[in-house]
GROMACS .gro file of N, CA, C and O in nm:
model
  476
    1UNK      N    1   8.298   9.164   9.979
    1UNK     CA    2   8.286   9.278  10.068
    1UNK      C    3   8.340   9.402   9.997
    1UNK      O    4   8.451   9.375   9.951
    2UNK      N    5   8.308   9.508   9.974
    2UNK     CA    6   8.280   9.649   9.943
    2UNK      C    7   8.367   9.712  10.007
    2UNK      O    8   8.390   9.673  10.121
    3UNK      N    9   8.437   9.821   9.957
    3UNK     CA   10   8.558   9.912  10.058
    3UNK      C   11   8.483  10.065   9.989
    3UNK      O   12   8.418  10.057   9.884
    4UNK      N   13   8.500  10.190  10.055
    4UNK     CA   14   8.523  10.300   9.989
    4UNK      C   15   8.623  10.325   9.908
    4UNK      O   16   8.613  10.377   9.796
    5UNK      N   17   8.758  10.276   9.981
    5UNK     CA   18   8.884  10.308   9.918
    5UNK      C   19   8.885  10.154   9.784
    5UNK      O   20   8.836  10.041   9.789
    6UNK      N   21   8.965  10.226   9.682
    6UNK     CA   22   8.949  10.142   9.610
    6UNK      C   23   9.104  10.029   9.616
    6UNK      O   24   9.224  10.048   9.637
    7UNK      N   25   9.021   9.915   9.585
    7UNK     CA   26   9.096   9.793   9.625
    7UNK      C   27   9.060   9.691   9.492
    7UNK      O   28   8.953   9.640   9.460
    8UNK      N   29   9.201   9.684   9.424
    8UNK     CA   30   9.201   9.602   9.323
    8UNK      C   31   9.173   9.497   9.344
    8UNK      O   32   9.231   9.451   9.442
    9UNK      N   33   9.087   9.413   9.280
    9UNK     CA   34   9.026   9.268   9.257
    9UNK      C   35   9.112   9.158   9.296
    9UNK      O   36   9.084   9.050   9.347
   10UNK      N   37   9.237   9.216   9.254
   10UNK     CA   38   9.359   9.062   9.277
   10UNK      C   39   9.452   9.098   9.357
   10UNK      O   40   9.566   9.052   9.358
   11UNK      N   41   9.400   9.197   9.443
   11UNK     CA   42   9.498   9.255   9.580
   11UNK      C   43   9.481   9.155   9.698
   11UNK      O   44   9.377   9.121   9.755
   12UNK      N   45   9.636   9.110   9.724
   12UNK     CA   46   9.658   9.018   9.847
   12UNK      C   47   9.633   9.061   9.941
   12UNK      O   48   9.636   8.985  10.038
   13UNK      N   49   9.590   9.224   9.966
   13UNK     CA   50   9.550   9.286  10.098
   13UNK      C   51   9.366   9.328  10.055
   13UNK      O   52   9.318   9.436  10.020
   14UNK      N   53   9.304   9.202  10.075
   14UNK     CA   54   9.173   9.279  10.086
   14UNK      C   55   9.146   9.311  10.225
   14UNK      O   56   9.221   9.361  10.309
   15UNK      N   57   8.999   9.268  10.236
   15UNK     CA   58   8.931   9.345  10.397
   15UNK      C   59   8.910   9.202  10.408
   15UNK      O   60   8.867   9.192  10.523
   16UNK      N   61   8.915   9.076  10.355
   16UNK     CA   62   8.964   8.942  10.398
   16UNK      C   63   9.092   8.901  10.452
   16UNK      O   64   9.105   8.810  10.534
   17UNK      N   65   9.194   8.976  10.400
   17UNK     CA   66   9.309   8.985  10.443
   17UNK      C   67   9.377   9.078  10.515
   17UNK      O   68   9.457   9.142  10.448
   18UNK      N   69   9.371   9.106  10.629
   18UNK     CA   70   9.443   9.219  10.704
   18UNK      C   71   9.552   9.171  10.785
   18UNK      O   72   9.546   9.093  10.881
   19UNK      N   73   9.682   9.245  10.719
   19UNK     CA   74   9.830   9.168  10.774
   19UNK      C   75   9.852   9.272  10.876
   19UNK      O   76   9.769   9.362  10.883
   20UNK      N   77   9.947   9.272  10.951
   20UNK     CA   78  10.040   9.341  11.055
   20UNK      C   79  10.165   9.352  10.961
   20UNK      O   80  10.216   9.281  10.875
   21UNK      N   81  10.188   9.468  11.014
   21UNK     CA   82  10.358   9.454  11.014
   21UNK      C   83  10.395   9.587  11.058
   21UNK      O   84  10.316   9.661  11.118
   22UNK      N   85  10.533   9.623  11.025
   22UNK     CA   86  10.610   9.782  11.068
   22UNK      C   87  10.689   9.795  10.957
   22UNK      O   88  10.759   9.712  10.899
   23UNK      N   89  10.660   9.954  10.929
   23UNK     CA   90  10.741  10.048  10.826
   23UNK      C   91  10.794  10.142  10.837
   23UNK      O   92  10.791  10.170  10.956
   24UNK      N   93  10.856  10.229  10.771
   24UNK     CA   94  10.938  10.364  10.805
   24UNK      C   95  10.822  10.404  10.730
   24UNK      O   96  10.766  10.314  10.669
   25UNK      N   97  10.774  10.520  10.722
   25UNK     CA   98  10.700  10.625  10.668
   25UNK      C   99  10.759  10.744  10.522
   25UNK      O  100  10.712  10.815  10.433
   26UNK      N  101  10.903  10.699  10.584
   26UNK     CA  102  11.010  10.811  10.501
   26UNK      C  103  11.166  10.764  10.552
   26UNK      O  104  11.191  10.694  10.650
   27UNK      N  105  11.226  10.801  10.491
   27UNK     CA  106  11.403  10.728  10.515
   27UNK      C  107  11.440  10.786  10.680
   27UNK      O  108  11.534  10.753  10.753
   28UNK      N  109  11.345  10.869  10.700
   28UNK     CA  110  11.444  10.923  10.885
   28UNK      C  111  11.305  10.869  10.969
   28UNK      O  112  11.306  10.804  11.073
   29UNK      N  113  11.226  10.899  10.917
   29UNK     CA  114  11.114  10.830  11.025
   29UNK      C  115  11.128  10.708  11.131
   29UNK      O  116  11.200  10.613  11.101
   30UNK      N  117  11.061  10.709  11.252
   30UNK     CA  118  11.130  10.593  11.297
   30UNK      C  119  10.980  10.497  11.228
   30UNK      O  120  10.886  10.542  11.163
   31UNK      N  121  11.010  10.325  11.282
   31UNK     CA  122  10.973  10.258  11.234
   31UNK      C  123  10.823  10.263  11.342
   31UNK      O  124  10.833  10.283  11.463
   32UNK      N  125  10.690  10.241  11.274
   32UNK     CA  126  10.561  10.261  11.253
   32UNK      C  127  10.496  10.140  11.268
   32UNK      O  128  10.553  10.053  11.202
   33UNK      N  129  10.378  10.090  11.343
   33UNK     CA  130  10.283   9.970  11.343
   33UNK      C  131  10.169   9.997  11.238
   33UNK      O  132  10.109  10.103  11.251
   34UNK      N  133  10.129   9.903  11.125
   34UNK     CA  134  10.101   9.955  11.025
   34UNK      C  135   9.984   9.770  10.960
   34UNK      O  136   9.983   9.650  10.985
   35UNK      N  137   9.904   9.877  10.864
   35UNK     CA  138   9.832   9.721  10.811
   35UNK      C  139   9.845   9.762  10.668
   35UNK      O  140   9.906   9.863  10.634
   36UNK      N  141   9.765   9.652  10.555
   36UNK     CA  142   9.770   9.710  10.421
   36UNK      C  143   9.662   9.680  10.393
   36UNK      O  144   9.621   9.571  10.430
   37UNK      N  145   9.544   9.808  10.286
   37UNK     CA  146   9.443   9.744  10.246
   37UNK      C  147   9.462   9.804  10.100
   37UNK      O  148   9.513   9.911  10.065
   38UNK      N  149   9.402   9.695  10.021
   38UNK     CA  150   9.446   9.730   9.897
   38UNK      C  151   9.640   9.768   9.827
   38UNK      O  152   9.741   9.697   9.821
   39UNK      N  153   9.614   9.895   9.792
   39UNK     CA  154   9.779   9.942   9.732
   39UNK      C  155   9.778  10.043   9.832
   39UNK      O  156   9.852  10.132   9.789
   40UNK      N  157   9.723  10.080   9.967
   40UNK     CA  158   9.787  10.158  10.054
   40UNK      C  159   9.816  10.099  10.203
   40UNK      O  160   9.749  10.009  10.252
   41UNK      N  161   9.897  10.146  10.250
   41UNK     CA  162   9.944  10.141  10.382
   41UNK      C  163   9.889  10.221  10.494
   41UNK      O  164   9.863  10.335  10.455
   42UNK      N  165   9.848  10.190  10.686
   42UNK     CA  166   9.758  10.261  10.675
   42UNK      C  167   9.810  10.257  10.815
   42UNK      O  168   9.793  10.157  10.885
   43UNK      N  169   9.875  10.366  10.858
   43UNK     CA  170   9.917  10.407  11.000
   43UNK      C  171   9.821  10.382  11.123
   43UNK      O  172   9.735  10.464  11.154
   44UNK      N  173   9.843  10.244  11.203
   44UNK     CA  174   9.803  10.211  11.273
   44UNK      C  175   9.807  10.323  11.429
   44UNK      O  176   9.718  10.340  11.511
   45UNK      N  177   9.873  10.352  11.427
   45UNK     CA  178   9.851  10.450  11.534
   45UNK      C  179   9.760  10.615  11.518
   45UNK      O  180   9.696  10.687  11.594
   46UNK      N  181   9.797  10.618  11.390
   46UNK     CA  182   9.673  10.781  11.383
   46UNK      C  183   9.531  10.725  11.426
   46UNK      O  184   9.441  10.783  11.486
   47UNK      N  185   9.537  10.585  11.374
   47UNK     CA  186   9.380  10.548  11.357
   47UNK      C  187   9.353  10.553  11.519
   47UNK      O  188   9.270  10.631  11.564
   48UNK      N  189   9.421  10.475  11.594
   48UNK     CA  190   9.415  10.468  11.750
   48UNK      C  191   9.417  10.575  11.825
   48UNK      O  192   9.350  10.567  11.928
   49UNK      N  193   9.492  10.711  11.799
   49UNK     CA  194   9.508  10.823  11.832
   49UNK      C  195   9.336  10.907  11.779
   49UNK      O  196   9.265  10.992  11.834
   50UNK      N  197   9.329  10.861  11.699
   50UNK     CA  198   9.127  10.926  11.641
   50UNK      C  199   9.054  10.895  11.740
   50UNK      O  200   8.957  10.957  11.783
   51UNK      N  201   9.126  10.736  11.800
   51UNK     CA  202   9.000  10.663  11.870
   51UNK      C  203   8.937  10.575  11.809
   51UNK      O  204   8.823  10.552  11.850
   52UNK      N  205   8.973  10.524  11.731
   52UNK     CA  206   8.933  10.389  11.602
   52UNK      C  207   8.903  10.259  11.673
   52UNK      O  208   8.823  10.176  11.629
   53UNK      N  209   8.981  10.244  11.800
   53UNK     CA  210   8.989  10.149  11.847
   53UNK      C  211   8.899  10.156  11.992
   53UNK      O  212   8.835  10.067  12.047
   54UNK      N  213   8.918  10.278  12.026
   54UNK     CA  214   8.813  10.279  12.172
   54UNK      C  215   8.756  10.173  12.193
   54UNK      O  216   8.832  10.094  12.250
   55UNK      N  217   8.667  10.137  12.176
   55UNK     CA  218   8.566  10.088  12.180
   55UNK      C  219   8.624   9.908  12.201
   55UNK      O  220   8.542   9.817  12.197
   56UNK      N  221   8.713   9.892  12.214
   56UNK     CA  222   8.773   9.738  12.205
   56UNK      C  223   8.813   9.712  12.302
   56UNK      O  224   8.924   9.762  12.319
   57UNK      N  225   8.770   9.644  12.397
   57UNK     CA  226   8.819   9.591  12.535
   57UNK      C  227   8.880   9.524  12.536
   57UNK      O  228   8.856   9.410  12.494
   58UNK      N  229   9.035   9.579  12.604
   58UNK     CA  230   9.150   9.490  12.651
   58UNK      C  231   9.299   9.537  12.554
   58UNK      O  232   9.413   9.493  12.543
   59UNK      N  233   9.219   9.651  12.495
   59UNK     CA  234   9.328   9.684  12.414
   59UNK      C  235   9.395   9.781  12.459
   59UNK      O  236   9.327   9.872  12.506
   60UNK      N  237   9.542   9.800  12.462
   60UNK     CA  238   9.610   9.897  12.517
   60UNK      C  239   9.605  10.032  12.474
   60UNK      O  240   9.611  10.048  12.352
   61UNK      N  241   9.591  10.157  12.561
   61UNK     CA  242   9.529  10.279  12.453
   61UNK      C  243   9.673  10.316  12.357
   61UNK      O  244   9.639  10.395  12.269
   62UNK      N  245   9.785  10.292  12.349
   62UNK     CA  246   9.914  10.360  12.309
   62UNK      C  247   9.960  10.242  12.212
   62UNK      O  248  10.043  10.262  12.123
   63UNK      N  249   9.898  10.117  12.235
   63UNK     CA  250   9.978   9.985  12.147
   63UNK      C  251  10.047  10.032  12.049
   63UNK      O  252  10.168  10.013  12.040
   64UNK      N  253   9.979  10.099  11.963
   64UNK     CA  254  10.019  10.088  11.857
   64UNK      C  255  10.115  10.210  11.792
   64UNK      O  256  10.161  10.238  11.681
   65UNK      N  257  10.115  10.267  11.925
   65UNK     CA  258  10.250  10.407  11.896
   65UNK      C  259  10.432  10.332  11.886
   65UNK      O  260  10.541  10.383  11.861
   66UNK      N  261  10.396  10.221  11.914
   66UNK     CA  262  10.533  10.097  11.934
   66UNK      C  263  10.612  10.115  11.849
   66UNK      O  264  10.560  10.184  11.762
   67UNK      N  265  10.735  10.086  11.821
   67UNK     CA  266  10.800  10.094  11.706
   67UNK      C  267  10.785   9.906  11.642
   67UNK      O  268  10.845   9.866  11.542
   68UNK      N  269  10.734   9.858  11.688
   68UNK     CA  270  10.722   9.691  11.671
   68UNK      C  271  10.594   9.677  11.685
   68UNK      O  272  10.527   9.777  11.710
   69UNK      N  273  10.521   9.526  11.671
   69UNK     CA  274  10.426   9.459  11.669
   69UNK      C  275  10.396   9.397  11.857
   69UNK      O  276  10.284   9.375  11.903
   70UNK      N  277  10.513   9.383  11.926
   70UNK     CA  278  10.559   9.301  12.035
   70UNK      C  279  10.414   9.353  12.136
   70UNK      O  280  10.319   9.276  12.155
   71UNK      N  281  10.417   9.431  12.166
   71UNK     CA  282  10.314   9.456  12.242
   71UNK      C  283  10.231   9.408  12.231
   71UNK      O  284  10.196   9.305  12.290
   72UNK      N  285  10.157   9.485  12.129
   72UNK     CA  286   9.978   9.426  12.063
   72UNK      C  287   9.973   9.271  12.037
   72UNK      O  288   9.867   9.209  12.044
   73UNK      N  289  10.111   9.203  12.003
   73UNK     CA  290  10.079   9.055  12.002
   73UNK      C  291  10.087   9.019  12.167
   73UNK      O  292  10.026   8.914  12.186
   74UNK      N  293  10.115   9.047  12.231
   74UNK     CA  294  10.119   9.043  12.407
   74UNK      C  295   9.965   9.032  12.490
   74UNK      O  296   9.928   9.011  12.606
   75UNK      N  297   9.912   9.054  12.381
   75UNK     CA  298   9.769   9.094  12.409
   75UNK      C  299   9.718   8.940  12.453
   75UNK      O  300   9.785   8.837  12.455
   76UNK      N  301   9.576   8.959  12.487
   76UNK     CA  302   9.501   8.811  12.452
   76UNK      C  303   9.474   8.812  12.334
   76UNK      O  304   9.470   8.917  12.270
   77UNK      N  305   9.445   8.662  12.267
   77UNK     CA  306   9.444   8.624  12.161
   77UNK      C  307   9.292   8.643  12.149
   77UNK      O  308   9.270   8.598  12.036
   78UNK      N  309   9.187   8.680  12.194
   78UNK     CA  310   9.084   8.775  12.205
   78UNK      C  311   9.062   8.892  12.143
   78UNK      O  312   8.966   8.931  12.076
   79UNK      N  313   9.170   8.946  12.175
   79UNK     CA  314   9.188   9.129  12.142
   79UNK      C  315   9.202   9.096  11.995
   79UNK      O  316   9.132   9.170  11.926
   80UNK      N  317   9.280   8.993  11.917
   80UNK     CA  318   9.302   9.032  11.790
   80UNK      C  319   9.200   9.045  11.664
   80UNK      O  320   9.217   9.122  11.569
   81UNK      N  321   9.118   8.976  11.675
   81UNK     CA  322   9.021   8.966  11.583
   81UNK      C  323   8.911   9.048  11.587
   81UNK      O  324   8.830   9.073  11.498
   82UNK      N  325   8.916   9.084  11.699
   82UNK     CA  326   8.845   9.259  11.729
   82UNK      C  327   8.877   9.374  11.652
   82UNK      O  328   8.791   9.445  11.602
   83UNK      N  329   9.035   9.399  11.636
   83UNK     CA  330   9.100   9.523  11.631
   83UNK      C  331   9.064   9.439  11.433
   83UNK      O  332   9.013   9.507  11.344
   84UNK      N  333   9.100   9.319  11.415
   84UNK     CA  334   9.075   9.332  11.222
   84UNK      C  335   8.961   9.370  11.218
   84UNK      O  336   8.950   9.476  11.157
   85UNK      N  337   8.808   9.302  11.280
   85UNK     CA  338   8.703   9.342  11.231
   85UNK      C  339   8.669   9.476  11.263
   85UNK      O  340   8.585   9.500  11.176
   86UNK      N  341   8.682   9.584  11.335
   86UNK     CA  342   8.731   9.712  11.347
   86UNK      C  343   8.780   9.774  11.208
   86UNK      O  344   8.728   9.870  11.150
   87UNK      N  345   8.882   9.707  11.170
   87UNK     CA  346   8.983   9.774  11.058
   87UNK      C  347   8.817   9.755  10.927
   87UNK      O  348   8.742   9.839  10.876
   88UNK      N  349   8.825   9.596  10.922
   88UNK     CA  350   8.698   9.564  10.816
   88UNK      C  351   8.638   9.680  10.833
   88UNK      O  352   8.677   9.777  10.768
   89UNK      N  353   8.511   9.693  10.944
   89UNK     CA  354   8.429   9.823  10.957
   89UNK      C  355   8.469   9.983  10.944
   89UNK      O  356   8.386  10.073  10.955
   90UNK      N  357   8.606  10.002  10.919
   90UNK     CA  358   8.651  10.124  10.876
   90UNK      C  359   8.629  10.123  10.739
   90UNK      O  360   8.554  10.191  10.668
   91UNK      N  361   8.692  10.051  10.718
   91UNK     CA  362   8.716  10.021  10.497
   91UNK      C  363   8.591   9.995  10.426
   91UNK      O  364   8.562  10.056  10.323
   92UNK      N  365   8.494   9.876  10.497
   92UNK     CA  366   8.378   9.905  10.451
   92UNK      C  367   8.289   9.971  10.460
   92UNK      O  368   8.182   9.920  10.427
   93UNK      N  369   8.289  10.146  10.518
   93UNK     CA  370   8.191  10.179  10.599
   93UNK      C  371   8.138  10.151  10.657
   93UNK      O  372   8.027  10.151  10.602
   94UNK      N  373   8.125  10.105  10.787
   94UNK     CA  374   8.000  10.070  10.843
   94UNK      C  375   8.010  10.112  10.968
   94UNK      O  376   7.933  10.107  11.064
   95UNK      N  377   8.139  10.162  10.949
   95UNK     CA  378   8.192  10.257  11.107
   95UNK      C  379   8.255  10.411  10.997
   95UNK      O  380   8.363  10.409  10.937
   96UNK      N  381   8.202  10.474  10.996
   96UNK     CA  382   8.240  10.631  10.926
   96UNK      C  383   8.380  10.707  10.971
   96UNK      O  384   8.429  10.796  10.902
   97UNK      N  385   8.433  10.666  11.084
   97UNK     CA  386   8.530  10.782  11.099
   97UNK      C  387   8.607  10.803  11.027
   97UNK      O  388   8.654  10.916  11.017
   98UNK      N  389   8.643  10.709  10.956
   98UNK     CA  390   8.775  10.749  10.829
   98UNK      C  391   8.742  10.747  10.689
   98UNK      O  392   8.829  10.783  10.610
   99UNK      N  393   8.589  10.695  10.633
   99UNK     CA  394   8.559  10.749  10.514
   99UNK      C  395   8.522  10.851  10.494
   99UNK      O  396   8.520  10.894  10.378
  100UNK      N  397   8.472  10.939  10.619
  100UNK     CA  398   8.360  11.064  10.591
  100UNK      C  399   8.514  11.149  10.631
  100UNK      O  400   8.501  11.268  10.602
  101UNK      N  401   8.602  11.130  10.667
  101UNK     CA  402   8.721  11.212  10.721
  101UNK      C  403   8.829  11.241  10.602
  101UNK      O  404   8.907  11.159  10.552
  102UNK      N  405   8.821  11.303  10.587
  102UNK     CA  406   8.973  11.336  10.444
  102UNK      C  407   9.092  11.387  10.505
  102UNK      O  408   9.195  11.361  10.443
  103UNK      N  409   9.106  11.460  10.625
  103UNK     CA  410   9.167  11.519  10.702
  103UNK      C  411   9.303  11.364  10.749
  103UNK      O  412   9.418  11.336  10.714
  104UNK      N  413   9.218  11.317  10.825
  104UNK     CA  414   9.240  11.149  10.834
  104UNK      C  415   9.302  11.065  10.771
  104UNK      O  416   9.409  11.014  10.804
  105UNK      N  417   9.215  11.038  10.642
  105UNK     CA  418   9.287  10.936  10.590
  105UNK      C  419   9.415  11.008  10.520
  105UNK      O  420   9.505  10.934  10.481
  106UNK      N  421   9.427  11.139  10.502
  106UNK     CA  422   9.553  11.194  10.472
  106UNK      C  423   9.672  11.162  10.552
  106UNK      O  424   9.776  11.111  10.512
  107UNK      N  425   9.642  11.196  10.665
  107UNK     CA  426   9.726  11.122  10.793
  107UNK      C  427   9.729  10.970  10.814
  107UNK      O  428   9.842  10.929  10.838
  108UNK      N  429   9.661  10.904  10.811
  108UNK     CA  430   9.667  10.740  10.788
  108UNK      C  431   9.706  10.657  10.739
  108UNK      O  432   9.753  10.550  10.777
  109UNK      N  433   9.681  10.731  10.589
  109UNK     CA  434   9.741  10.635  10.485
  109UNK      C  435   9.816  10.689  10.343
  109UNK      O  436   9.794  10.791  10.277
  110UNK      N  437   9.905  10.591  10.325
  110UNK     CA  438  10.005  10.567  10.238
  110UNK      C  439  10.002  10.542  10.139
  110UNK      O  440   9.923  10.450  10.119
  111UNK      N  441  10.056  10.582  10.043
  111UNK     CA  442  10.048  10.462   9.921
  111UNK      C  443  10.177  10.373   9.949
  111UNK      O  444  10.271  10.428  10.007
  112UNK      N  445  10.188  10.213   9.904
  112UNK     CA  446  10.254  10.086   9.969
  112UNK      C  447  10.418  10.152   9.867
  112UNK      O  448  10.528  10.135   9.919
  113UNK      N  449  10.409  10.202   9.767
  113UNK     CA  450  10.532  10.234   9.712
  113UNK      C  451  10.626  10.357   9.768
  113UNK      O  452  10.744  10.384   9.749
  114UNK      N  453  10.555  10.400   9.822
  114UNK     CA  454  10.614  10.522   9.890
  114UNK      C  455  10.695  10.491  10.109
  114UNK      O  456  10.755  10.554  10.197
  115UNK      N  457  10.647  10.382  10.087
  115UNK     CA  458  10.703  10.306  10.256
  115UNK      C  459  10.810  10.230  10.246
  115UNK      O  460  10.819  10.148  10.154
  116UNK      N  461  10.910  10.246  10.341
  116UNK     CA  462  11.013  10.108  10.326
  116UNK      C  463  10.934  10.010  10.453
  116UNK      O  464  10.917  10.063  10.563
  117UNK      N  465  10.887   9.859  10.427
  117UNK     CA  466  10.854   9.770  10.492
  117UNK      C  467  10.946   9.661  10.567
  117UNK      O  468  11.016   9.581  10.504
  118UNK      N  469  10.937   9.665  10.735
  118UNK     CA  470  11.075   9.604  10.794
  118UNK      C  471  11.001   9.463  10.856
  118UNK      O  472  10.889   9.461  10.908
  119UNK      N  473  11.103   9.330  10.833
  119UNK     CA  474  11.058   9.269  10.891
  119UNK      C  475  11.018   9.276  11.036
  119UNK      O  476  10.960   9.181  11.089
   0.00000   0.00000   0.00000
């Protein structure tokens, strides 16, 4: 599978692999609901705040403004594999809002060295 953003060959975060977790953004920031594709980190809530997620029934509109995961796993076990193949269709194009957006992915995403990652 194909990304716009570029994603090294032997990266444990492909668009096969989409993890959860929470990060600080910066040392005062509070802590962030967040995924990884490739070598960046990718602010789960701007994407939801765009409206990335609309379109997914049963999903909470704010989930992911959380400082934790607790919520969105609260969900049905339904909702989850929605919101990855969602993420898939961002990264691979096939849903445009965040490749054709520069504005966006400025706000979205990270590079993974620049985040502190909390269990």
């Amino acid at each position: 599978m194909t990304s716009w953003l570029d994603i090294p060959e032997d990266s444990d975060f492909s668009l096969q692999n989409i993890p959860f977790g929470v990060c600080s953004l910066s040392p005062t920031s509070p802590h962030c609901c967040v995924t990884a594709i490739g070598k960046k980190v990718v602010d789960l809530n701007v994407l939801q705040d765009a409206g990335a997620f609309s379109g997914i029934a049963g999903l909470d509109a704010n989930v992911f403004s959380e400082s934790s995961l607790n919520n969105y796993l609260a969900h049905p076990p339904e909702v989850w594999p929605k919101v990855r193949r969602h993420l898939m269709d961002l990264f691979n194009g096939n849903d445009e809002l965040l490749s054709s957006n520069e504005a966006l992915q400025q706000a979205a995403l990270y590079d993974m060295d620049d985040v502190t990652m909390h269990l």
